[in-house]
Structures are given as structure tokens and as C-alpha cells.
Amino acid sequence: MAGGTKRLPRAVREQQMLDAAVTVFADNGFRETSMDSIAAKAEISKPMLYLYYGSKDELFAACIDRESSKFMDAMAVGFNPALRQRDQARTVIKEFLRFVDENQESWRVLYRVAVGTTTFADLVATSRTRITEMVAELIKRGTTVSSAQDIDFELTAVALVGAGEAVADRISEGDVDLETATDLLVGITWRGLKGVGTHGDMKPAE
């Protein structure tokens, strides 16, 4: 219970604190969240929470770092460069949206609470850059067009991540289910993805 001291390994206790923090930040936003409420949710004392994280800012930054890393790990699951390009696109898009569907609190912390908190703008921008770079690399690995250049992959990834974020918000609100959102986003982005590197004068790869 809150205020008690559980005999847990440090790493386990630290994850427990981050789990609680993500939940409370997602529900209440950054400004309205207190360290007291996070400690209560984690069932630890506030002094114990401060022992691990010296301030609410430090704790929130740790949440962003952990959740963005989880997001990147999820994105790479199931990607197979041997698949046809449309199937590769669907894999990347579906894993993007699946993460949001299964980790709605994480998504709200990363792309709602953090985006709306000026102090963490740089952290959010860094997280988005890492994700965009990874998506660009996945597209590059799955593209067989020899004339494709790095700028093709970069701009396609920027467009895909931007569209993905917009659709993901609808998923996090329960407005659309995962399969429907995946189908819609694949349909929207497929024209751009299949034309990577063709610059209008080559037949797109299937």
C-alpha cells in the first residue's frame, strides 16, 4: 500500500514507478499530476519515488524515453524485406497502429501530454526523429527500385509517420478499430510508397 516499502529488485521497482507514472500522466496531463498521486498509484512512499526520480520533470522525461523505445521495438516486429512492397507497407503501418491500440496510455503520454508541454518539446522532437529514421530504414530495406535515394525514404517516412499519428489519435479515442484504421492508412499511403525512387518516369515496383 502507499507509504509501505516493498522488497523488490531495483529494476522492478523502477518499472513499477514508470508504469504508474504513465497511467497518471495519461489520465491527468502533466500539470495536474502530482508526485503524491504517482506514489499512491505505484504503492510506494513519496520519498522512495524522489529517491529514484528527483523531480516530476525527471520522471516524465524517463517515461518519454521508455515509451518511445517500446514504440520503436514494436514497429520492427514482423518486418520482412522479402515481402512484396505493399505487404511490407502494411506490416509497418499495422505495427505502428497496433502499438497505439494496445498501449493507449503510452500514446497519450508521448503525443498528447508531452506535445502540449513546452518543457519537453525537444524530447518529443527527438523521439519523433528516431521513429521517422527507423521507418525510413524499413522502407529502404523493402524497396527494390534502384534509383531510389535517401531523400525519397526520408520524405516518405515523414509523411507516413504524420499520417500515422493522426489516425492513431482516432484509435486512442476508440473511434476506429485497428483493422479498419490499417486498411484506410495503407490505402492512403500506398501510392506514395510504391512510387519511392521512381520520380514519375519509372514503372513502380509491386
Coordinates of C-alpha atoms in Angstrom, one line a residue:
M1 CA 0.0 0.0 0.0
A2 CA 1.0 3.7 -0.3
G3 CA 3.8 4.6 2.1
G4 CA 4.9 1.0 2.5
T5 CA 8.3 -0.4 1.5
K6 CA 8.1 -3.4 -0.8
R7 CA 11.2 -5.7 -1.1
L8 CA 11.5 -5.6 -4.8
P9 CA 14.6 -5.5 -7.0
R10 CA 15.6 -2.0 -8.0
A11 CA 14.9 -2.6 -11.7
V12 CA 11.4 -4.0 -10.9
R13 CA 10.6 -1.1 -8.6
E14 CA 11.8 1.4 -11.2
Q15 CA 9.5 -0.1 -13.8
Q16 CA 6.6 -0.1 -11.3
M17 CA 7.1 3.6 -10.8
L18 CA 7.2 4.3 -14.5
D19 CA 4.1 2.2 -15.1
A20 CA 2.2 4.2 -12.5
A21 CA 3.5 7.5 -13.8
V22 CA 2.5 6.7 -17.4
T23 CA -1.1 5.9 -16.2
V24 CA -1.4 9.0 -14.1
F25 CA 0.2 11.4 -16.7
A26 CA -2.1 9.9 -19.4
D27 CA -5.2 10.4 -17.3
N28 CA -4.5 13.8 -15.8
G29 CA -1.9 15.5 -18.0
F30 CA 1.4 16.9 -16.8
R31 CA 0.4 20.0 -14.9
E32 CA -2.4 18.3 -13.0
T33 CA -0.3 15.3 -12.0
S34 CA 1.4 15.3 -8.6
M35 CA 4.2 13.1 -7.3
D36 CA 1.9 12.2 -4.5
S37 CA -0.6 10.7 -6.9
I38 CA 2.1 8.8 -8.7
A39 CA 3.5 7.4 -5.5
A40 CA 0.0 6.3 -4.4
K41 CA -0.6 4.6 -7.8
A42 CA 2.8 2.8 -7.5
E43 CA 2.0 1.9 -3.9
I44 CA 5.2 3.3 -2.6
S45 CA 6.2 6.3 -0.4
K46 CA 6.8 9.7 -2.0
P47 CA 10.4 9.8 -0.5
M48 CA 11.0 6.5 -2.3
L49 CA 9.8 8.0 -5.6
Y50 CA 12.0 11.0 -5.1
L51 CA 15.0 8.7 -4.4
Y52 CA 14.7 7.3 -7.9
Y53 CA 13.5 10.5 -9.7
G54 CA 14.5 13.8 -8.3
S55 CA 11.6 15.8 -9.8
K56 CA 8.4 15.4 -11.8
D57 CA 10.2 16.7 -14.8
E58 CA 12.9 14.0 -14.5
L59 CA 10.2 11.3 -14.0
F60 CA 8.2 12.5 -17.1
A61 CA 11.4 12.5 -19.2
A62 CA 12.1 8.9 -18.1
C63 CA 8.5 8.0 -19.2
I64 CA 9.0 9.5 -22.6
D65 CA 12.3 7.7 -23.1
R66 CA 10.9 4.4 -22.1
E67 CA 7.7 4.6 -24.1
S68 CA 9.4 5.8 -27.2
S69 CA 11.9 2.9 -27.0
K70 CA 8.9 0.5 -26.6
F71 CA 7.3 2.1 -29.7
M72 CA 10.4 1.6 -31.8
D73 CA 10.8 -2.0 -30.7
A74 CA 7.1 -2.7 -31.6
M75 CA 7.5 -1.1 -35.1
A76 CA 10.2 -3.5 -36.2
V77 CA 8.2 -6.6 -35.2
G78 CA 7.3 -8.8 -38.2
F79 CA 9.0 -6.7 -40.8
N80 CA 10.3 -9.0 -43.6
P81 CA 12.2 -7.4 -46.6
A82 CA 11.3 -10.5 -48.6
L83 CA 7.6 -9.5 -48.7
R84 CA 6.1 -7.6 -51.6
Q85 CA 6.3 -3.9 -51.1
R86 CA 2.6 -3.4 -50.4
D87 CA 2.8 -6.2 -47.7
Q88 CA 5.9 -4.5 -46.2
A89 CA 4.0 -1.2 -46.1
R90 CA 1.0 -2.9 -44.4
T91 CA 3.4 -4.5 -41.8
V92 CA 5.0 -1.2 -40.9
I93 CA 1.6 0.6 -40.7
K94 CA -0.2 -2.2 -38.7
E95 CA 2.6 -2.5 -36.1
F96 CA 2.5 1.3 -35.7
L97 CA -1.2 1.3 -35.1
R98 CA -1.2 -1.9 -33.1
F99 CA 1.2 -0.3 -30.6
V100 CA -1.3 2.6 -30.2
D101 CA -4.3 0.2 -29.9
E102 CA -2.5 -1.9 -27.2
N103 CA -0.7 0.9 -25.4
Q104 CA -3.2 3.8 -25.4
E105 CA -1.8 5.4 -22.2
S106 CA 1.7 5.3 -23.7
W107 CA 0.5 7.0 -26.9
R108 CA -1.3 9.7 -24.9
V109 CA 1.8 10.4 -22.9
L110 CA 4.1 10.6 -26.0
Y111 CA 1.9 12.5 -28.4
R112 CA -0.6 14.4 -26.4
V113 CA 0.7 15.2 -22.9
A114 CA 4.3 15.6 -24.0
V115 CA 3.4 17.6 -27.1
G116 CA 1.4 20.0 -25.1
T117 CA 4.2 20.6 -22.5
T118 CA 6.7 23.2 -23.8
T119 CA 9.4 21.9 -21.5
F120 CA 9.5 18.6 -23.3
A121 CA 9.3 19.8 -26.9
D122 CA 12.9 18.8 -27.6
L123 CA 12.4 15.3 -26.2
V124 CA 9.2 14.8 -28.3
A125 CA 11.0 16.1 -31.4
T126 CA 13.9 13.7 -30.7
S127 CA 11.5 10.8 -30.2
R128 CA 9.7 11.6 -33.5
T129 CA 13.0 11.9 -35.3
R130 CA 14.1 8.4 -34.1
I131 CA 10.9 6.9 -35.2
T132 CA 10.9 8.6 -38.6
E133 CA 14.5 7.5 -39.2
M134 CA 13.6 3.9 -38.3
V135 CA 10.6 3.9 -40.6
A136 CA 12.8 5.4 -43.4
E137 CA 15.2 2.5 -42.9
L138 CA 12.4 -0.1 -43.0
I139 CA 11.1 1.4 -46.3
K140 CA 14.6 1.4 -47.7
R141 CA 15.2 -2.2 -46.8
G142 CA 11.9 -3.2 -48.5
T143 CA 12.4 -1.1 -51.7
T144 CA 13.8 -2.7 -54.9
V145 CA 13.8 0.4 -57.1
S146 CA 17.5 1.0 -57.8
S147 CA 17.1 4.8 -58.5
A148 CA 15.7 5.4 -55.0
Q149 CA 17.6 8.0 -53.0
D150 CA 17.9 8.7 -49.2
I151 CA 15.6 11.7 -49.6
D152 CA 12.9 9.5 -51.1
F153 CA 12.9 7.3 -48.0
E154 CA 13.2 10.2 -45.6
L155 CA 10.2 12.2 -47.0
T156 CA 8.1 9.1 -47.4
A157 CA 8.7 8.3 -43.7
V158 CA 7.9 11.8 -42.6
A159 CA 4.6 11.6 -44.5
L160 CA 3.8 8.1 -43.1
V161 CA 4.6 9.0 -39.5
G162 CA 2.5 12.2 -39.8
A163 CA -0.5 10.3 -41.2
G164 CA 0.0 7.5 -38.7
E165 CA -0.1 9.9 -35.8
A166 CA -3.4 11.4 -37.0
V167 CA -5.0 8.0 -37.5
A168 CA -3.5 6.8 -34.2
D169 CA -5.3 9.5 -32.3
R170 CA -8.6 8.2 -33.6
I171 CA -7.7 4.7 -32.4
S172 CA -6.7 6.0 -28.9
E173 CA -10.2 7.6 -28.7
G174 CA -11.9 4.4 -29.7
D175 CA -13.3 6.0 -32.9
V176 CA -12.0 3.3 -35.2
D177 CA -10.7 -0.3 -34.8
L178 CA -7.2 -1.5 -35.7
E179 CA -8.1 -3.4 -38.9
T180 CA -10.2 -0.6 -40.3
A181 CA -7.6 2.0 -39.5
T182 CA -4.8 -0.1 -41.0
D183 CA -6.8 -0.6 -44.3
L184 CA -7.5 3.1 -44.5
L185 CA -3.9 4.2 -43.9
V186 CA -2.5 1.6 -46.3
G187 CA -4.8 2.8 -49.0
I188 CA -3.9 6.5 -48.4
T189 CA -0.1 5.9 -48.3
W190 CA 0.3 3.2 -50.9
R191 CA 0.6 5.5 -53.9
G192 CA 3.5 7.3 -52.4
L193 CA 5.2 4.2 -51.1
K194 CA 5.0 2.3 -54.3
G195 CA 6.5 5.3 -56.2
V196 CA 9.5 5.7 -54.0
G197 CA 12.5 6.4 -56.2
T198 CA 10.6 6.5 -59.5
H199 CA 10.2 10.3 -59.8
G200 CA 7.4 9.8 -62.3
D201 CA 9.4 8.3 -65.0
M202 CA 9.7 4.6 -64.0
K203 CA 7.1 1.9 -63.5
P204 CA 6.6 1.5 -59.7
A205 CA 7.6 -1.8 -58.2
E206 CA 4.8 -4.1 -56.9

